[in-house]
CSV table of C-alpha atoms in Angstrom, one decimal:
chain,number,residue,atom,x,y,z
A,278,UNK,CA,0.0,0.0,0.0
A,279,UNK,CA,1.6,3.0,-0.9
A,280,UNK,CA,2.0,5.8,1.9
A,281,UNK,CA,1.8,9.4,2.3
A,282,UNK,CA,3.6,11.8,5.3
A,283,UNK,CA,1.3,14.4,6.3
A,284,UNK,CA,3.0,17.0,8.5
A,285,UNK,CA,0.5,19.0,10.6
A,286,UNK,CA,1.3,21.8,13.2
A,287,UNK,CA,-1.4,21.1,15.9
A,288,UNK,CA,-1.7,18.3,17.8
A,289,UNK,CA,-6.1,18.2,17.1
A,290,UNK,CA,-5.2,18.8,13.5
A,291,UNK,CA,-6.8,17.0,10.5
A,292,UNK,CA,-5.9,15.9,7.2
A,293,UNK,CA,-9.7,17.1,5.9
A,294,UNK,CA,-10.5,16.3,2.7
A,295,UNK,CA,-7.1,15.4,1.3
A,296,UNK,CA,-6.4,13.3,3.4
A,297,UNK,CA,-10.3,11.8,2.8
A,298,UNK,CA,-9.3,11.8,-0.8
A,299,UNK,CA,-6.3,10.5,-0.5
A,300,UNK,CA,-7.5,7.0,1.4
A,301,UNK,CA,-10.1,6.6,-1.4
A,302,UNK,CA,-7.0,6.4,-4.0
A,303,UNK,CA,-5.6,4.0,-1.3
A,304,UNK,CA,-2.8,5.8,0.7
A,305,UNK,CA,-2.2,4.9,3.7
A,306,UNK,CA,-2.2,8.0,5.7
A,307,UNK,CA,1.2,8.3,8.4
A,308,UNK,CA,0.5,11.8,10.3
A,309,UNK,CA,2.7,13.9,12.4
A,310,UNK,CA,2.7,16.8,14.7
A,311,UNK,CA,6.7,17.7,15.0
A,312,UNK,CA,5.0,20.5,17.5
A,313,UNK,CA,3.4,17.8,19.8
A,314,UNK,CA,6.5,15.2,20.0
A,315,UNK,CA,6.4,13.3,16.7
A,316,UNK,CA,9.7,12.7,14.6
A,317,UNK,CA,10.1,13.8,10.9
A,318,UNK,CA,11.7,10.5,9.3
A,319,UNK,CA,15.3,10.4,8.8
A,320,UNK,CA,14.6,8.8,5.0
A,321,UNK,CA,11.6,8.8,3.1
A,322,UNK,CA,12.1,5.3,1.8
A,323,UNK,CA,8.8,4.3,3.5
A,324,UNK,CA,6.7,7.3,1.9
A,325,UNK,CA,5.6,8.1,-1.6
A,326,UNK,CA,4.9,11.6,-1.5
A,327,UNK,CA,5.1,14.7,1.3
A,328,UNK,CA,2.1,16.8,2.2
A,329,UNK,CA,2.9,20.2,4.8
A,330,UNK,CA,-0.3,21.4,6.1
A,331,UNK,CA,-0.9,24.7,7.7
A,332,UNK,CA,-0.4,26.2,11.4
A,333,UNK,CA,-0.9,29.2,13.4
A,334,UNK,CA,3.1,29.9,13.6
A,335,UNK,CA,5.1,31.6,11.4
A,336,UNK,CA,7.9,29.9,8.7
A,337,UNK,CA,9.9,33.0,10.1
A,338,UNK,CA,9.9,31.2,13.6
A,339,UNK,CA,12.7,29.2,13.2
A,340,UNK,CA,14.6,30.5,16.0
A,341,UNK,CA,12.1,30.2,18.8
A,342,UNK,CA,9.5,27.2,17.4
A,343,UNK,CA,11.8,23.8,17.3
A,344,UNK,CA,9.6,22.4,14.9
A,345,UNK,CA,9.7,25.0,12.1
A,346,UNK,CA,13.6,25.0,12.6
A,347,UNK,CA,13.4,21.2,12.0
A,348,UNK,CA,11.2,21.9,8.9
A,349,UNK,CA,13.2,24.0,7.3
A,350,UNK,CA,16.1,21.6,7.4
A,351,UNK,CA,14.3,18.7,6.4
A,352,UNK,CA,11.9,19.8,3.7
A,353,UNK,CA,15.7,20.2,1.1
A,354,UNK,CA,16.0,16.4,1.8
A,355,UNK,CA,12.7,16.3,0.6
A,356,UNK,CA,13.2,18.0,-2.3
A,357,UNK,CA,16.1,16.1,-3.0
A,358,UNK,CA,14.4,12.3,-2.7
A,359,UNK,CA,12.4,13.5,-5.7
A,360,UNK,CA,9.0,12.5,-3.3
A,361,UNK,CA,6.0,14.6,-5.0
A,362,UNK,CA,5.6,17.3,-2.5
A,363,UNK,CA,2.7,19.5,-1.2
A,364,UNK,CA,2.7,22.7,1.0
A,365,UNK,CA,-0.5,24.3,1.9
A,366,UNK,CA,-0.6,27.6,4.0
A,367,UNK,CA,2.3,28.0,6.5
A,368,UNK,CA,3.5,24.3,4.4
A,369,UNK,CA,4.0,26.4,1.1
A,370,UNK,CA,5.5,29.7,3.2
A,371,UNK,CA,8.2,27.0,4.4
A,372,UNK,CA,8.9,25.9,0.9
A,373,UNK,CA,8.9,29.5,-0.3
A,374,UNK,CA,11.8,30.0,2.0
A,375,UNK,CA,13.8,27.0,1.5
A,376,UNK,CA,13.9,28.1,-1.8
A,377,UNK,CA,15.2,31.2,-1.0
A,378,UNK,CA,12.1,33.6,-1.1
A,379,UNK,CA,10.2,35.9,1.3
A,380,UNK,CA,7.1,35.1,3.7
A,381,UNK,CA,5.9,38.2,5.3
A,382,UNK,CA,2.8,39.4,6.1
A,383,UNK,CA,0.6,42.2,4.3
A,384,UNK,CA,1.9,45.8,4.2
A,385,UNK,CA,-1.3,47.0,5.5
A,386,UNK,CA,-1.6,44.1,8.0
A,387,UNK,CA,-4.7,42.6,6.3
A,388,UNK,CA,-5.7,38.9,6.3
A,389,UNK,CA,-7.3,36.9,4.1
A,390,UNK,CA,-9.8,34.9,6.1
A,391,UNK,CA,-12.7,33.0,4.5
A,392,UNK,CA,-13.2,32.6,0.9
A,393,UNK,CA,-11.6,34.6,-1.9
A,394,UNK,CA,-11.6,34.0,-5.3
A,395,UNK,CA,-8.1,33.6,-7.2
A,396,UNK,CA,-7.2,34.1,-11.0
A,397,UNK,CA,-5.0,31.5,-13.2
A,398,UNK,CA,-2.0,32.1,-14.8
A,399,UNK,CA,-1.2,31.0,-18.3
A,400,UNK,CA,0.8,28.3,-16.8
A,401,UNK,CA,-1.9,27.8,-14.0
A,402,UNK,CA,-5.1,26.7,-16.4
A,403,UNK,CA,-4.1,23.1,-16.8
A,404,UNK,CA,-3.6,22.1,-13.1
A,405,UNK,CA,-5.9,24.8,-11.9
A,406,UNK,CA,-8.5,24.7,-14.3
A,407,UNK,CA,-12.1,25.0,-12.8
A,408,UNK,CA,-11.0,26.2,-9.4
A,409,UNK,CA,-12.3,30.4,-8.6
A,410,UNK,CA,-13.1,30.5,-5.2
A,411,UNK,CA,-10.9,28.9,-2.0
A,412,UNK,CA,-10.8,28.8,1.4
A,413,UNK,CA,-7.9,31.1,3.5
A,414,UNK,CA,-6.5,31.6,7.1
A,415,UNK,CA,-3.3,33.3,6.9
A,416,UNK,CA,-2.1,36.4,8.0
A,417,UNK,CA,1.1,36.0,6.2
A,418,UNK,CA,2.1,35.4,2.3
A,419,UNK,CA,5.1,34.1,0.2
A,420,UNK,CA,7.1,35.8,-2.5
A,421,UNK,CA,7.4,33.0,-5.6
A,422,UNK,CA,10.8,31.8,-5.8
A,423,UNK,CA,12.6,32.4,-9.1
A,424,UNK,CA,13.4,29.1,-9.9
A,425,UNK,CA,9.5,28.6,-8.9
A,426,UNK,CA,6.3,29.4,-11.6
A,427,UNK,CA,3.2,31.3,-10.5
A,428,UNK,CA,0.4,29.4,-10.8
A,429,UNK,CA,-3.1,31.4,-9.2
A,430,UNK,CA,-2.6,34.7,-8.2
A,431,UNK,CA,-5.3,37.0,-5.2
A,432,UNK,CA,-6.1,40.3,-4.8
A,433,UNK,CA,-4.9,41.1,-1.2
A,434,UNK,CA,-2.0,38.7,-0.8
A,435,UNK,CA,-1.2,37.9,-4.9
A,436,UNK,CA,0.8,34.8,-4.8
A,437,UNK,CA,-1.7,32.1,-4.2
A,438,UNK,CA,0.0,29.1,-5.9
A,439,UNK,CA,3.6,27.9,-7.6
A,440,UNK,CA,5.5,25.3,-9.2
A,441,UNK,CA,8.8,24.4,-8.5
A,442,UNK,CA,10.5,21.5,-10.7
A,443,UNK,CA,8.1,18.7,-11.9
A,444,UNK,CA,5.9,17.6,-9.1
A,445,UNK,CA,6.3,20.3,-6.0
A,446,UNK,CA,3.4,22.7,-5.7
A,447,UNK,CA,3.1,25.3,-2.5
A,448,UNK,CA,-0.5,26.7,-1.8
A,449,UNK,CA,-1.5,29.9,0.0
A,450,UNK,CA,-5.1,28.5,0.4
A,451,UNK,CA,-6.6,25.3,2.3
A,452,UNK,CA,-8.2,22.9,-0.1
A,453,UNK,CA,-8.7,20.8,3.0
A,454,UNK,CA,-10.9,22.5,4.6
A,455,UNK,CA,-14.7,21.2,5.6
A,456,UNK,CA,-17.9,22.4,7.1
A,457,UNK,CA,-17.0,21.1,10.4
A,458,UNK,CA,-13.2,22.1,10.5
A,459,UNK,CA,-14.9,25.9,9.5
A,460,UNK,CA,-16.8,25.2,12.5
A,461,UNK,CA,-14.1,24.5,14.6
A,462,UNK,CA,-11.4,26.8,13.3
A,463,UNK,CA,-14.3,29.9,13.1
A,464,UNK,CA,-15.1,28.8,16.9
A,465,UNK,CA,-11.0,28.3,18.7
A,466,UNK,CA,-9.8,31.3,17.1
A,467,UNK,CA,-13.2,33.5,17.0
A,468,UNK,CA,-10.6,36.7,17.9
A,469,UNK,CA,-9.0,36.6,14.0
A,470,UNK,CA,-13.2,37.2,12.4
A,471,UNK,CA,-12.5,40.9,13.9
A,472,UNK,CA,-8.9,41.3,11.7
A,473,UNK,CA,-9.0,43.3,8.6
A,474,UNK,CA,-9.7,41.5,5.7
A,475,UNK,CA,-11.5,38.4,7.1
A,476,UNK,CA,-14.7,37.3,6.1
A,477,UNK,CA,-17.6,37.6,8.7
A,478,UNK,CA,-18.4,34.2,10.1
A,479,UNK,CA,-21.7,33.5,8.5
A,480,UNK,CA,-20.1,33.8,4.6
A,481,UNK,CA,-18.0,31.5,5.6
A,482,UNK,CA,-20.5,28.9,6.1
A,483,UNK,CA,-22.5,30.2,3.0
A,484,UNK,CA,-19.7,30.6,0.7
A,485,UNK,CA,-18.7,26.7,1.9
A,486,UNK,CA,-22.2,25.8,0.1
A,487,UNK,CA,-21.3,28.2,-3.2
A,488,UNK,CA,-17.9,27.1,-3.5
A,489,UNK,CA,-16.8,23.6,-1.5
A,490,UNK,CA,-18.5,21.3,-4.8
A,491,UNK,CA,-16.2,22.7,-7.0
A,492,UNK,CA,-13.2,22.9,-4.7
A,493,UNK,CA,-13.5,19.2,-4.2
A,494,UNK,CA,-13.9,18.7,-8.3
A,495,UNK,CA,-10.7,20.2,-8.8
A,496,UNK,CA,-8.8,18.6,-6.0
A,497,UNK,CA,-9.6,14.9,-7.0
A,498,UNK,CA,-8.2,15.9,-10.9
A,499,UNK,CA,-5.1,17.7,-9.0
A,500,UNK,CA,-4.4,14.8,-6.5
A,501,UNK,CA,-4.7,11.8,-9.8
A,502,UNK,CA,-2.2,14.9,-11.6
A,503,UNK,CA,0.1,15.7,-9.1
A,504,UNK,CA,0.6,11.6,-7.9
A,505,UNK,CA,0.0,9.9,-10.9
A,506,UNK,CA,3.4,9.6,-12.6
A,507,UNK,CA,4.9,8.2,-8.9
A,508,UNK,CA,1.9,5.9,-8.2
A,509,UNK,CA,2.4,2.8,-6.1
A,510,UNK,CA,0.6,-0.3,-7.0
A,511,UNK,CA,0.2,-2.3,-3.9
């Protein structure tokens, strides 16, 4: 059965609906918290592909939050295993930096918090195609890399997506996300509705019913794209 690392930055965090996806295709799912305890493997002989999900610290932590330190080490061994590798949120501000660009957050302090829509590049319509609305919670955004390709670019923070090599994508939004994580994240951290930029809590809900359907329509073609050439029969 093939296997896929998922990184995570909170001990109750979820793998949503990538993860949910992910099982369907038949991955077995081995998640970590490096903030609660857990190791970050040594080799990646045992895993197919890499997924860094989001947290509420910054990649710019690295010298007082262990586990981003540890991150930012490990991800280049990543990289250089040739594993298909995902970073979504504060997972693509960490690639960002390892590859040598900026993570900062908005001039004017804004946030993007609830759902925004995004445009394509020309070199984002194939493996973006469809998607116009997705979910954020970040108060902090990534410069693209210049050995990296923009992919979707946003209005208030306007790198939302890149490319780097063959099968390495970073994401400023959360494709994960569900009605009942929206619940839960729009409850613990109720202070961040009040930030500028952020969505008031009940269009999160209702933009959740406008846009989740086609969200999840473009994640199963991006998951069979972004695994397909390195999938595991087993």
């Amino acid at each position: 059965m093939p296997s896929l690392l998922a990184v995570v930055h909170q001990s109750h965090s979820t793998t949503g609906l990538v993860g949910a996806l992910l099982e369907q295709r038949g991955y077995a799912m081995d998640t970590r918290c490096i903030a609660a305890g857990d190791r970050l493997p040594t080799t990646l002989d045992h895993h197919d592909a890499v997924i860094v999900f989001g947290g509420p610290m910054s990649a710019n932590d690295d010298d007082t939050v262990p586990c981003i330190h540890q991150e930012l080490h490990w991800i280049p061994d990543v990289l250089a295993a040739n594993k298909p590798f995902l970073g979504i949120c504060l997972g693509a501000q960490l690639l960002a930096r390892v590859l040598g660009a900026t993570v900062a957050p908005h001039r004017d302090r804004k946030v993007e918090i609830g759902y925004f829509p995004i445009d394509l590049t020309e070199e984002g319509q194939d493996r973006f195609q469809g998607l116009t609305h997705v979910y954020h919670w970040h108060r902090e955004g990534f410069e693209i890399p210049c050995t990296a390709t923009l992919l979707a670019q946003g209005v208030t923070f306007p790198n939302q997506a890149f490319q780097w090599g063959q099968h390495t994508y970073g994401l400023q939004f959360h494709p994960e996300i569900t009605a009942s994580m929206i619940q839960k994240w729009t409850t613990k951290a109720a202070d961040h509705l009040t930030l500028p930029g952020a969505q008031p809590l009940n269009s999160h809900f209702y933009d959740h019913q406008q846009h989740a359907s086609s969200v999840e329509s473009w994640l199963n073609r991006f998951l069979d794209q972004w695994l397909s050439p390195f999938e595991v029969k087993g």
